[in-house]
Amino acid sequence: MFYFQLAVEILADIIQNSTLGEAEIERERGVILREMQEVETNLQEVVFDYLHATAYQNTALGRTILGPTENIKSINRKDLVDYITTHYKGPRIVLAAAGGVSHDELLELAKFHFGDSLSTHQGEIPALPPCKFTGSEIRVRDDKMPLAHLAIAVEAVGWAHPDTICLMVANTLIGNWDRSFGGGMNLSSKLAQLTCHGNLCHSFQSFNTSYTDTGLWGIYMVCEPATVADMLFVVQKEWMRLCTSVTESEVARAKNLLKTNMLLQLDGSTPICEDIGRQMLCYNRRIPIPELEARIDAINAETIREVCTKYIYDKSPAVAAVGPIEQLPDFNQIRSNMCWLRD
């Protein structure tokens, strides 16, 4: 229990009394610059940065997490102090704990070490600026690269939206696949079956990224230069199938897989603590697991078709592609394929 009390004291000291010395700032500046170099070699990170840049043009979500190099090189102690003063407000802070801890004791420690800073604050809390989605594309062609990396996404919804769970099930229906997977045509994901049978890509990974009032629902894939167009066609055809003819058996499998994955992510006190903090910031409460399971169980094939039609069918996507992408179709062709495709 002593270490628990010490941990809260250290956290409170970091939040409220950081010295922000010049030597420490310079050391961290170098760390961030090296981290930027590492990120630039990770093509998946690069593609997702481009995807956000084109999907959320001229908004906060269109910027990279680390920011431009010139900002990192010029940031100083005053900038950091101003940021902390402006943004470190009580309503924006969550103190979470998991494991062998007492909730009442955590409250007492929070009151003692944080005082009234968690419940009161001076000045206005900065409002979150709206982030408008724009269907568009970014292409960075480099024929010297061996593989094409691309992502396509439509606008989804924020964390608290009622359709979030349904889009999570739809995301699980698409699934992910890699050449190292076994199974072949016996894979549960229809897209994985088609990809494996046609040797269309090296890997693909569906994603559903939610923010406060918007989100991105889509897929990231790595393809040979000659199969880019075919892979994208199959992906969009599968999306249209979700909107029109997905079956109850597929949805039941996806719901079970989603519940399994969500529970596996809570295997330990550290991920549970992170989950508590994340849900408190997103929902202002922690959703009980039985309630979450009930919301997932309430989804059926008709719900999937309705929600996917609402957010995918005939919607303008955002596309980001890097590498040998000569075969990538024109954006107008990609946009037209967001409607029903005839064989």
PDB file of N, CA and C in Angstrom, residues 18-111:
ATOM      1  N   SER A  18       6.094  20.187 -12.252  1.00  0.00           N
ATOM      2  CA  SER A  18       7.209  19.892 -13.166  1.00  0.00           C
ATOM      3  C   SER A  18       8.093  21.123 -13.311  1.00  0.00           C
ATOM      4  N   THR A  19       9.415  20.914 -13.205  1.00  0.00           N
ATOM      5  CA  THR A  19      10.347  22.042 -13.301  1.00  0.00           C
ATOM      6  C   THR A  19      10.583  22.469 -14.739  1.00  0.00           C
ATOM      7  N   LEU A  20      10.478  21.515 -15.678  1.00  0.00           N
ATOM      8  CA  LEU A  20      10.688  21.811 -17.101  1.00  0.00           C
ATOM      9  C   LEU A  20      12.018  22.530 -17.322  1.00  0.00           C
ATOM     10  N   GLY A  21      13.077  21.908 -16.828  1.00  0.00           N
ATOM     11  CA  GLY A  21      14.396  22.502 -16.979  1.00  0.00           C
ATOM     12  C   GLY A  21      14.863  22.519 -18.422  1.00  0.00           C
ATOM     13  N   GLU A  22      15.718  23.484 -18.739  1.00  0.00           N
ATOM     14  CA  GLU A  22      16.203  23.629 -20.119  1.00  0.00           C
ATOM     15  C   GLU A  22      16.964  22.393 -20.591  1.00  0.00           C
ATOM     16  N   ALA A  23      17.759  21.790 -19.694  1.00  0.00           N
ATOM     17  CA  ALA A  23      18.536  20.602 -20.080  1.00  0.00           C
ATOM     18  C   ALA A  23      17.605  19.445 -20.425  1.00  0.00           C
ATOM     19  N   GLU A  24      16.549  19.273 -19.610  1.00  0.00           N
ATOM     20  CA  GLU A  24      15.592  18.201 -19.879  1.00  0.00           C
ATOM     21  C   GLU A  24      14.839  18.431 -21.182  1.00  0.00           C
ATOM     22  N   ILE A  25      14.498  19.697 -21.452  1.00  0.00           N
ATOM     23  CA  ILE A  25      13.786  20.017 -22.701  1.00  0.00           C
ATOM     24  C   ILE A  25      14.656  19.693 -23.904  1.00  0.00           C
ATOM     25  N   GLU A  26      15.933  20.052 -23.827  1.00  0.00           N
ATOM     26  CA  GLU A  26      16.844  19.774 -24.944  1.00  0.00           C
ATOM     27  C   GLU A  26      17.014  18.274 -25.155  1.00  0.00           C
ATOM     28  N   ARG A  27      17.083  17.504 -24.055  1.00  0.00           N
ATOM     29  CA  ARG A  27      17.228  16.061 -24.181  1.00  0.00           C
ATOM     30  C   ARG A  27      15.985  15.445 -24.839  1.00  0.00           C
ATOM     31  N   GLU A  28      14.820  15.883 -24.399  1.00  0.00           N
ATOM     32  CA  GLU A  28      13.592  15.356 -24.982  1.00  0.00           C
ATOM     33  C   GLU A  28      13.409  15.803 -26.423  1.00  0.00           C
ATOM     34  N   ARG A  29      13.920  16.986 -26.756  1.00  0.00           N
ATOM     35  CA  ARG A  29      13.844  17.459 -28.128  1.00  0.00           C
ATOM     36  C   ARG A  29      14.578  16.496 -29.063  1.00  0.00           C
ATOM     37  N   GLY A  30      15.748  16.055 -28.620  1.00  0.00           N
ATOM     38  CA  GLY A  30      16.509  15.094 -29.419  1.00  0.00           C
ATOM     39  C   GLY A  30      15.808  13.752 -29.532  1.00  0.00           C
ATOM     40  N   VAL A  31      15.171  13.323 -28.429  1.00  0.00           N
ATOM     41  CA  VAL A  31      14.438  12.052 -28.444  1.00  0.00           C
ATOM     42  C   VAL A  31      13.292  12.104 -29.459  1.00  0.00           C
ATOM     43  N   ILE A  32      12.561  13.219 -29.460  1.00  0.00           N
ATOM     44  CA  ILE A  32      11.415  13.342 -30.369  1.00  0.00           C
ATOM     45  C   ILE A  32      11.876  13.399 -31.825  1.00  0.00           C
ATOM     46  N   LEU A  33      12.967  14.082 -32.087  1.00  0.00           N
ATOM     47  CA  LEU A  33      13.478  14.157 -33.457  1.00  0.00           C
ATOM     48  C   LEU A  33      13.908  12.778 -33.953  1.00  0.00           C
ATOM     49  N   ARG A  34      14.530  11.985 -33.079  1.00  0.00           N
ATOM     50  CA  ARG A  34      14.897  10.621 -33.469  1.00  0.00           C
ATOM     51  C   ARG A  34      13.646   9.764 -33.672  1.00  0.00           C
ATOM     52  N   GLU A  35      12.649   9.986 -32.832  1.00  0.00           N
ATOM     53  CA  GLU A  35      11.392   9.248 -32.974  1.00  0.00           C
ATOM     54  C   GLU A  35      10.723   9.583 -34.301  1.00  0.00           C
ATOM     55  N   MET A  36      10.809  10.837 -34.708  1.00  0.00           N
ATOM     56  CA  MET A  36      10.246  11.233 -36.009  1.00  0.00           C
ATOM     57  C   MET A  36      10.913  10.493 -37.147  1.00  0.00           C
ATOM     58  N   GLN A  37      12.226  10.328 -37.064  1.00  0.00           N
ATOM     59  CA  GLN A  37      12.956   9.599 -38.102  1.00  0.00           C
ATOM     60  C   GLN A  37      12.507   8.144 -38.154  1.00  0.00           C
ATOM     61  N   GLU A  38      12.263   7.546 -36.985  1.00  0.00           N
ATOM     62  CA  GLU A  38      11.794   6.157 -36.948  1.00  0.00           C
ATOM     63  C   GLU A  38      10.396   6.036 -37.540  1.00  0.00           C
ATOM     64  N   VAL A  39       9.512   7.000 -37.228  1.00  0.00           N
ATOM     65  CA  VAL A  39       8.153   6.971 -37.752  1.00  0.00           C
ATOM     66  C   VAL A  39       8.158   7.067 -39.269  1.00  0.00           C
ATOM     67  N   GLU A  40       9.067   7.872 -39.816  1.00  0.00           N
ATOM     68  CA  GLU A  40       9.117   8.059 -41.262  1.00  0.00           C
ATOM     69  C   GLU A  40       9.550   6.799 -41.995  1.00  0.00           C
ATOM     70  N   THR A  41      10.174   5.865 -41.283  1.00  0.00           N
ATOM     71  CA  THR A  41      10.554   4.591 -41.913  1.00  0.00           C
ATOM     72  C   THR A  41       9.450   3.548 -41.775  1.00  0.00           C
ATOM     73  N   ASN A  42       8.433   3.820 -40.967  1.00  0.00           N
ATOM     74  CA  ASN A  42       7.297   2.913 -40.795  1.00  0.00           C
ATOM     75  C   ASN A  42       6.216   3.339 -41.783  1.00  0.00           C
ATOM     76  N   LEU A  43       6.094   2.601 -42.879  1.00  0.00           N
ATOM     77  CA  LEU A  43       5.202   3.035 -43.954  1.00  0.00           C
ATOM     78  C   LEU A  43       3.738   3.016 -43.542  1.00  0.00           C
ATOM     79  N   GLN A  44       3.372   2.132 -42.621  1.00  0.00           N
ATOM     80  CA  GLN A  44       1.983   2.146 -42.150  1.00  0.00           C
ATOM     81  C   GLN A  44       1.674   3.455 -41.429  1.00  0.00           C
ATOM     82  N   GLU A  45       2.602   3.909 -40.572  1.00  0.00           N
ATOM     83  CA  GLU A  45       2.415   5.180 -39.890  1.00  0.00           C
ATOM     84  C   GLU A  45       2.350   6.331 -40.888  1.00  0.00           C
ATOM     85  N   VAL A  46       3.207   6.283 -41.912  1.00  0.00           N
ATOM     86  CA  VAL A  46       3.234   7.332 -42.928  1.00  0.00           C
ATOM     87  C   VAL A  46       1.900   7.391 -43.661  1.00  0.00           C
ATOM     88  N   VAL A  47       1.385   6.229 -44.071  1.00  0.00           N
ATOM     89  CA  VAL A  47       0.112   6.187 -44.803  1.00  0.00           C
ATOM     90  C   VAL A  47      -1.031   6.725 -43.944  1.00  0.00           C
ATOM     91  N   PHE A  48      -1.060   6.355 -42.656  1.00  0.00           N
ATOM     92  CA  PHE A  48      -2.141   6.839 -41.796  1.00  0.00           C
ATOM     93  C   PHE A  48      -2.018   8.343 -41.534  1.00  0.00           C
ATOM     94  N   ASP A  49      -0.805   8.860 -41.479  1.00  0.00           N
ATOM     95  CA  ASP A  49      -0.638  10.315 -41.367  1.00  0.00           C
ATOM     96  C   ASP A  49      -1.190  11.005 -42.610  1.00  0.00           C
ATOM     97  N   TYR A  50      -0.872  10.454 -43.787  1.00  0.00           N
ATOM     98  CA  TYR A  50      -1.399  11.010 -45.032  1.00  0.00           C
ATOM     99  C   TYR A  50      -2.921  10.897 -45.077  1.00  0.00           C
ATOM    100  N   LEU A  51      -3.457   9.772 -44.609  1.00  0.00           N
ATOM    101  CA  LEU A  51      -4.904   9.562 -44.629  1.00  0.00           C
ATOM    102  C   LEU A  51      -5.607  10.622 -43.789  1.00  0.00           C
ATOM    103  N   HIS A  52      -5.088  10.886 -42.598  1.00  0.00           N
ATOM    104  CA  HIS A  52      -5.692  11.921 -41.760  1.00  0.00           C
ATOM    105  C   HIS A  52      -5.508  13.306 -42.377  1.00  0.00           C
ATOM    106  N   ALA A  53      -4.362  13.526 -43.001  1.00  0.00           N
ATOM    107  CA  ALA A  53      -4.100  14.837 -43.597  1.00  0.00           C
ATOM    108  C   ALA A  53      -5.089  15.147 -44.716  1.00  0.00           C
ATOM    109  N   THR A  54      -5.442  14.146 -45.514  1.00  0.00           N
ATOM    110  CA  THR A  54      -6.373  14.386 -46.619  1.00  0.00           C
ATOM    111  C   THR A  54      -7.823  14.314 -46.167  1.00  0.00           C
ATOM    112  N   ALA A  55      -8.128  13.454 -45.184  1.00  0.00           N
ATOM    113  CA  ALA A  55      -9.512  13.316 -44.710  1.00  0.00           C
ATOM    114  C   ALA A  55      -9.949  14.524 -43.886  1.00  0.00           C
ATOM    115  N   TYR A  56      -9.026  15.083 -43.118  1.00  0.00           N
ATOM    116  CA  TYR A  56      -9.353  16.208 -42.240  1.00  0.00           C
ATOM    117  C   TYR A  56      -8.483  17.412 -42.587  1.00  0.00           C
ATOM    118  N   GLN A  57      -8.631  17.881 -43.795  1.00  0.00           N
ATOM    119  CA  GLN A  57      -7.799  18.976 -44.289  1.00  0.00           C
ATOM    120  C   GLN A  57      -8.032  20.253 -43.479  1.00  0.00           C
ATOM    121  N   ASN A  58      -6.919  20.902 -43.121  1.00  0.00           N
ATOM    122  CA  ASN A  58      -6.955  22.190 -42.418  1.00  0.00           C
ATOM    123  C   ASN A  58      -7.682  22.118 -41.070  1.00  0.00           C
ATOM    124  N   THR A  59      -7.624  20.952 -40.427  1.00  0.00           N
ATOM    125  CA  THR A  59      -8.195  20.798 -39.085  1.00  0.00           C
ATOM    126  C   THR A  59      -7.148  20.168 -38.171  1.00  0.00           C
ATOM    127  N   ALA A  60      -7.470  20.110 -36.878  1.00  0.00           N
ATOM    128  CA  ALA A  60      -6.521  19.568 -35.898  1.00  0.00           C
ATOM    129  C   ALA A  60      -6.209  18.097 -36.170  1.00  0.00           C
ATOM    130  N   LEU A  61      -7.204  17.307 -36.589  1.00  0.00           N
ATOM    131  CA  LEU A  61      -6.977  15.881 -36.826  1.00  0.00           C
ATOM    132  C   LEU A  61      -6.122  15.631 -38.059  1.00  0.00           C
ATOM    133  N   GLY A  62      -5.958  16.637 -38.907  1.00  0.00           N
ATOM    134  CA  GLY A  62      -5.122  16.485 -40.090  1.00  0.00           C
ATOM    135  C   GLY A  62      -3.640  16.621 -39.812  1.00  0.00           C
ATOM    136  N   ARG A  63      -3.292  17.023 -38.599  1.00  0.00           N
ATOM    137  CA  ARG A  63      -1.879  17.185 -38.242  1.00  0.00           C
ATOM    138  C   ARG A  63      -1.335  15.899 -37.647  1.00  0.00           C
ATOM    139  N   THR A  64      -0.038  15.713 -37.770  1.00  0.00           N
ATOM    140  CA  THR A  64       0.588  14.534 -37.184  1.00  0.00           C
ATOM    141  C   THR A  64       0.708  14.704 -35.672  1.00  0.00           C
ATOM    142  N   ILE A  65       0.866  13.580 -34.968  1.00  0.00           N
ATOM    143  CA  ILE A  65       0.962  13.631 -33.511  1.00  0.00           C
ATOM    144  C   ILE A  65       2.214  14.392 -33.067  1.00  0.00           C
ATOM    145  N   LEU A  66       3.330  14.145 -33.728  1.00  0.00           N
ATOM    146  CA  LEU A  66       4.591  14.769 -33.323  1.00  0.00           C
ATOM    147  C   LEU A  66       4.727  16.195 -33.843  1.00  0.00           C
ATOM    148  N   GLY A  67       3.975  16.542 -34.881  1.00  0.00           N
ATOM    149  CA  GLY A  67       4.035  17.893 -35.418  1.00  0.00           C
ATOM    150  C   GLY A  67       5.203  18.096 -36.372  1.00  0.00           C
ATOM    151  N   PRO A  68       5.300  19.268 -36.985  1.00  0.00           N
ATOM    152  CA  PRO A  68       6.392  19.553 -37.923  1.00  0.00           C
ATOM    153  C   PRO A  68       7.730  19.707 -37.209  1.00  0.00           C
ATOM    154  N   THR A  69       8.797  19.420 -37.917  1.00  0.00           N
ATOM    155  CA  THR A  69      10.142  19.478 -37.345  1.00  0.00           C
ATOM    156  C   THR A  69      10.479  20.862 -36.813  1.00  0.00           C
ATOM    157  N   GLU A  70      10.059  21.906 -37.542  1.00  0.00           N
ATOM    158  CA  GLU A  70      10.413  23.268 -37.113  1.00  0.00           C
ATOM    159  C   GLU A  70       9.790  23.614 -35.760  1.00  0.00           C
ATOM    160  N   ASN A  71       8.606  23.068 -35.470  1.00  0.00           N
ATOM    161  CA  ASN A  71       7.994  23.319 -34.162  1.00  0.00           C
ATOM    162  C   ASN A  71       8.774  22.644 -33.046  1.00  0.00           C
ATOM    163  N   ILE A  72       9.214  21.412 -33.305  1.00  0.00           N
ATOM    164  CA  ILE A  72       9.980  20.685 -32.286  1.00  0.00           C
ATOM    165  C   ILE A  72      11.302  21.393 -32.009  1.00  0.00           C
ATOM    166  N   LYS A  73      11.922  21.918 -33.040  1.00  0.00           N
ATOM    167  CA  LYS A  73      13.216  22.583 -32.867  1.00  0.00           C
ATOM    168  C   LYS A  73      13.086  23.939 -32.184  1.00  0.00           C
ATOM    169  N   SER A  74      11.913  24.567 -32.288  1.00  0.00           N
ATOM    170  CA  SER A  74      11.762  25.925 -31.755  1.00  0.00           C
ATOM    171  C   SER A  74      11.015  25.984 -30.425  1.00  0.00           C
ATOM    172  N   ILE A  75      10.381  24.888 -29.990  1.00  0.00           N
ATOM    173  CA  ILE A  75       9.575  24.918 -28.772  1.00  0.00           C
ATOM    174  C   ILE A  75      10.460  25.227 -27.561  1.00  0.00           C
ATOM    175  N   ASN A  76       9.924  26.018 -26.625  1.00  0.00           N
ATOM    176  CA  ASN A  76      10.710  26.408 -25.450  1.00  0.00           C
ATOM    177  C   ASN A  76       9.892  26.229 -24.175  1.00  0.00           C
ATOM    178  N   ARG A  77      10.497  26.586 -23.055  1.00  0.00           N
ATOM    179  CA  ARG A  77       9.840  26.361 -21.761  1.00  0.00           C
ATOM    180  C   ARG A  77       8.543  27.144 -21.639  1.00  0.00           C
ATOM    181  N   LYS A  78       8.527  28.374 -22.140  1.00  0.00           N
ATOM    182  CA  LYS A  78       7.314  29.195 -22.064  1.00  0.00           C
ATOM    183  C   LYS A  78       6.161  28.525 -22.810  1.00  0.00           C
ATOM    184  N   ASP A  79       6.444  27.939 -23.962  1.00  0.00           N
ATOM    185  CA  ASP A  79       5.397  27.243 -24.724  1.00  0.00           C
ATOM    186  C   ASP A  79       4.799  26.099 -23.905  1.00  0.00           C
ATOM    187  N   LEU A  80       5.671  25.343 -23.239  1.00  0.00           N
ATOM    188  CA  LEU A  80       5.200  24.219 -22.437  1.00  0.00           C
ATOM    189  C   LEU A  80       4.374  24.684 -21.235  1.00  0.00           C
ATOM    190  N   VAL A  81       4.833  25.730 -20.564  1.00  0.00           N
ATOM    191  CA  VAL A  81       4.098  26.258 -19.406  1.00  0.00           C
ATOM    192  C   VAL A  81       2.733  26.782 -19.841  1.00  0.00           C
ATOM    193  N   ASP A  82       2.687  27.499 -20.959  1.00  0.00           N
ATOM    194  CA  ASP A  82       1.411  28.020 -21.458  1.00  0.00           C
ATOM    195  C   ASP A  82       0.450  26.884 -21.796  1.00  0.00           C
ATOM    196  N   TYR A  83       0.995  25.806 -22.392  1.00  0.00           N
ATOM    197  CA  TYR A  83       0.142  24.669 -22.754  1.00  0.00           C
ATOM    198  C   TYR A  83      -0.435  24.004 -21.509  1.00  0.00           C
ATOM    199  N   ILE A  84       0.426  23.779 -20.512  1.00  0.00           N
ATOM    200  CA  ILE A  84      -0.024  23.137 -19.271  1.00  0.00           C
ATOM    201  C   ILE A  84      -1.076  24.001 -18.583  1.00  0.00           C
ATOM    202  N   THR A  85      -0.832  25.305 -18.521  1.00  0.00           N
ATOM    203  CA  THR A  85      -1.778  26.217 -17.870  1.00  0.00           C
ATOM    204  C   THR A  85      -3.123  26.220 -18.587  1.00  0.00           C
ATOM    205  N   THR A  86      -3.095  26.136 -19.901  1.00  0.00           N
ATOM    206  CA  THR A  86      -4.325  26.223 -20.688  1.00  0.00           C
ATOM    207  C   THR A  86      -5.105  24.920 -20.694  1.00  0.00           C
ATOM    208  N   HIS A  87      -4.412  23.784 -20.792  1.00  0.00           N
ATOM    209  CA  HIS A  87      -5.083  22.512 -21.070  1.00  0.00           C
ATOM    210  C   HIS A  87      -5.165  21.559 -19.880  1.00  0.00           C
ATOM    211  N   TYR A  88      -4.297  21.692 -18.884  1.00  0.00           N
ATOM    212  CA  TYR A  88      -4.327  20.767 -17.749  1.00  0.00           C
ATOM    213  C   TYR A  88      -5.390  21.237 -16.754  1.00  0.00           C
ATOM    214  N   LYS A  89      -6.664  20.994 -17.113  1.00  0.00           N
ATOM    215  CA  LYS A  89      -7.791  21.391 -16.288  1.00  0.00           C
ATOM    216  C   LYS A  89      -8.401  20.159 -15.632  1.00  0.00           C
ATOM    217  N   GLY A  90      -9.044  20.356 -14.488  1.00  0.00           N
ATOM    218  CA  GLY A  90      -9.653  19.248 -13.758  1.00  0.00           C
ATOM    219  C   GLY A  90     -10.550  18.368 -14.596  1.00  0.00           C
ATOM    220  N   PRO A  91     -11.527  18.924 -15.347  1.00  0.00           N
ATOM    221  CA  PRO A  91     -12.426  18.086 -16.153  1.00  0.00           C
ATOM    222  C   PRO A  91     -11.717  17.283 -17.238  1.00  0.00           C
ATOM    223  N   ARG A  92     -10.467  17.605 -17.533  1.00  0.00           N
ATOM    224  CA  ARG A  92      -9.726  16.883 -18.562  1.00  0.00           C
ATOM    225  C   ARG A  92      -8.778  15.842 -17.973  1.00  0.00           C
ATOM    226  N   ILE A  93      -8.774  15.676 -16.665  1.00  0.00           N
ATOM    227  CA  ILE A  93      -7.836  14.768 -16.010  1.00  0.00           C
ATOM    228  C   ILE A  93      -8.599  13.618 -15.363  1.00  0.00           C
ATOM    229  N   VAL A  94      -8.105  12.413 -15.561  1.00  0.00           N
ATOM    230  CA  VAL A  94      -8.670  11.231 -14.911  1.00  0.00           C
ATOM    231  C   VAL A  94      -7.563  10.542 -14.114  1.00  0.00           C
ATOM    232  N   LEU A  95      -7.816  10.288 -12.856  1.00  0.00           N
ATOM    233  CA  LEU A  95      -6.904   9.506 -12.019  1.00  0.00           C
ATOM    234  C   LEU A  95      -7.505   8.109 -11.897  1.00  0.00           C
ATOM    235  N   ALA A  96      -6.900   7.131 -12.524  1.00  0.00           N
ATOM    236  CA  ALA A  96      -7.445   5.773 -12.564  1.00  0.00           C
ATOM    237  C   ALA A  96      -6.479   4.809 -11.896  1.00  0.00           C
ATOM    238  N   ALA A  97      -7.037   3.763 -11.295  1.00  0.00           N
ATOM    239  CA  ALA A  97      -6.228   2.716 -10.663  1.00  0.00           C
ATOM    240  C   ALA A  97      -6.946   1.386 -10.828  1.00  0.00           C
ATOM    241  N   ALA A  98      -6.174   0.302 -10.887  1.00  0.00           N
ATOM    242  CA  ALA A  98      -6.737  -1.042 -11.012  1.00  0.00           C
ATOM    243  C   ALA A  98      -5.876  -2.007 -10.216  1.00  0.00           C
ATOM    244  N   GLY A  99      -6.477  -3.116  -9.785  1.00  0.00           N
ATOM    245  CA  GLY A  99      -5.738  -4.103  -9.005  1.00  0.00           C
ATOM    246  C   GLY A  99      -6.125  -4.038  -7.538  1.00  0.00           C
ATOM    247  N   GLY A 100      -5.155  -4.285  -6.674  1.00  0.00           N
ATOM    248  CA  GLY A 100      -5.420  -4.328  -5.240  1.00  0.00           C
ATOM    249  C   GLY A 100      -5.430  -2.955  -4.619  1.00  0.00           C
ATOM    250  N   VAL A 101      -6.386  -2.110  -5.015  1.00  0.00           N
ATOM    251  CA  VAL A 101      -6.487  -0.754  -4.490  1.00  0.00           C
ATOM    252  C   VAL A 101      -7.906  -0.519  -3.977  1.00  0.00           C
ATOM    253  N   SER A 102      -8.023   0.371  -3.018  1.00  0.00           N
ATOM    254  CA  SER A 102      -9.316   0.756  -2.457  1.00  0.00           C
ATOM    255  C   SER A 102      -9.777   2.050  -3.105  1.00  0.00           C
ATOM    256  N   HIS A 103     -11.015   2.057  -3.600  1.00  0.00           N
ATOM    257  CA  HIS A 103     -11.538   3.250  -4.248  1.00  0.00           C
ATOM    258  C   HIS A 103     -11.589   4.428  -3.279  1.00  0.00           C
ATOM    259  N   ASP A 104     -12.041   4.186  -2.060  1.00  0.00           N
ATOM    260  CA  ASP A 104     -12.138   5.265  -1.067  1.00  0.00           C
ATOM    261  C   ASP A 104     -10.764   5.837  -0.749  1.00  0.00           C
ATOM    262  N   GLU A 105      -9.771   4.957  -0.642  1.00  0.00           N
ATOM    263  CA  GLU A 105      -8.414   5.443  -0.354  1.00  0.00           C
ATOM    264  C   GLU A 105      -7.870   6.246  -1.518  1.00  0.00           C
ATOM    265  N   LEU A 106      -8.189   5.813  -2.744  1.00  0.00           N
ATOM    266  CA  LEU A 106      -7.750   6.575  -3.926  1.00  0.00           C
ATOM    267  C   LEU A 106      -8.363   7.969  -3.913  1.00  0.00           C
ATOM    268  N   LEU A 107      -9.628   8.085  -3.518  1.00  0.00           N
ATOM    269  CA  LEU A 107     -10.274   9.392  -3.433  1.00  0.00           C
ATOM    270  C   LEU A 107      -9.574  10.279  -2.406  1.00  0.00           C
ATOM    271  N   GLU A 108      -9.264   9.705  -1.245  1.00  0.00           N
ATOM    272  CA  GLU A 108      -8.590  10.482  -0.203  1.00  0.00           C
ATOM    273  C   GLU A 108      -7.213  10.945  -0.658  1.00  0.00           C
ATOM    274  N   LEU A 109      -6.482  10.056  -1.296  1.00  0.00           N
ATOM    275  CA  LEU A 109      -5.153  10.428  -1.802  1.00  0.00           C
ATOM    276  C   LEU A 109      -5.262  11.512  -2.869  1.00  0.00           C
ATOM    277  N   ALA A 110      -6.279  11.411  -3.753  1.00  0.00           N
ATOM    278  CA  ALA A 110      -6.469  12.423  -4.792  1.00  0.00           C
ATOM    279  C   ALA A 110      -6.769  13.785  -4.165  1.00  0.00           C
ATOM    280  N   LYS A 111      -7.637  13.797  -3.136  1.00  0.00           N
ATOM    281  CA  LYS A 111      -7.964  15.062  -2.472  1.00  0.00           C
ATOM    282  C   LYS A 111      -6.743  15.654  -1.786  1.00  0.00           C
TER     283      LYS A 111
END
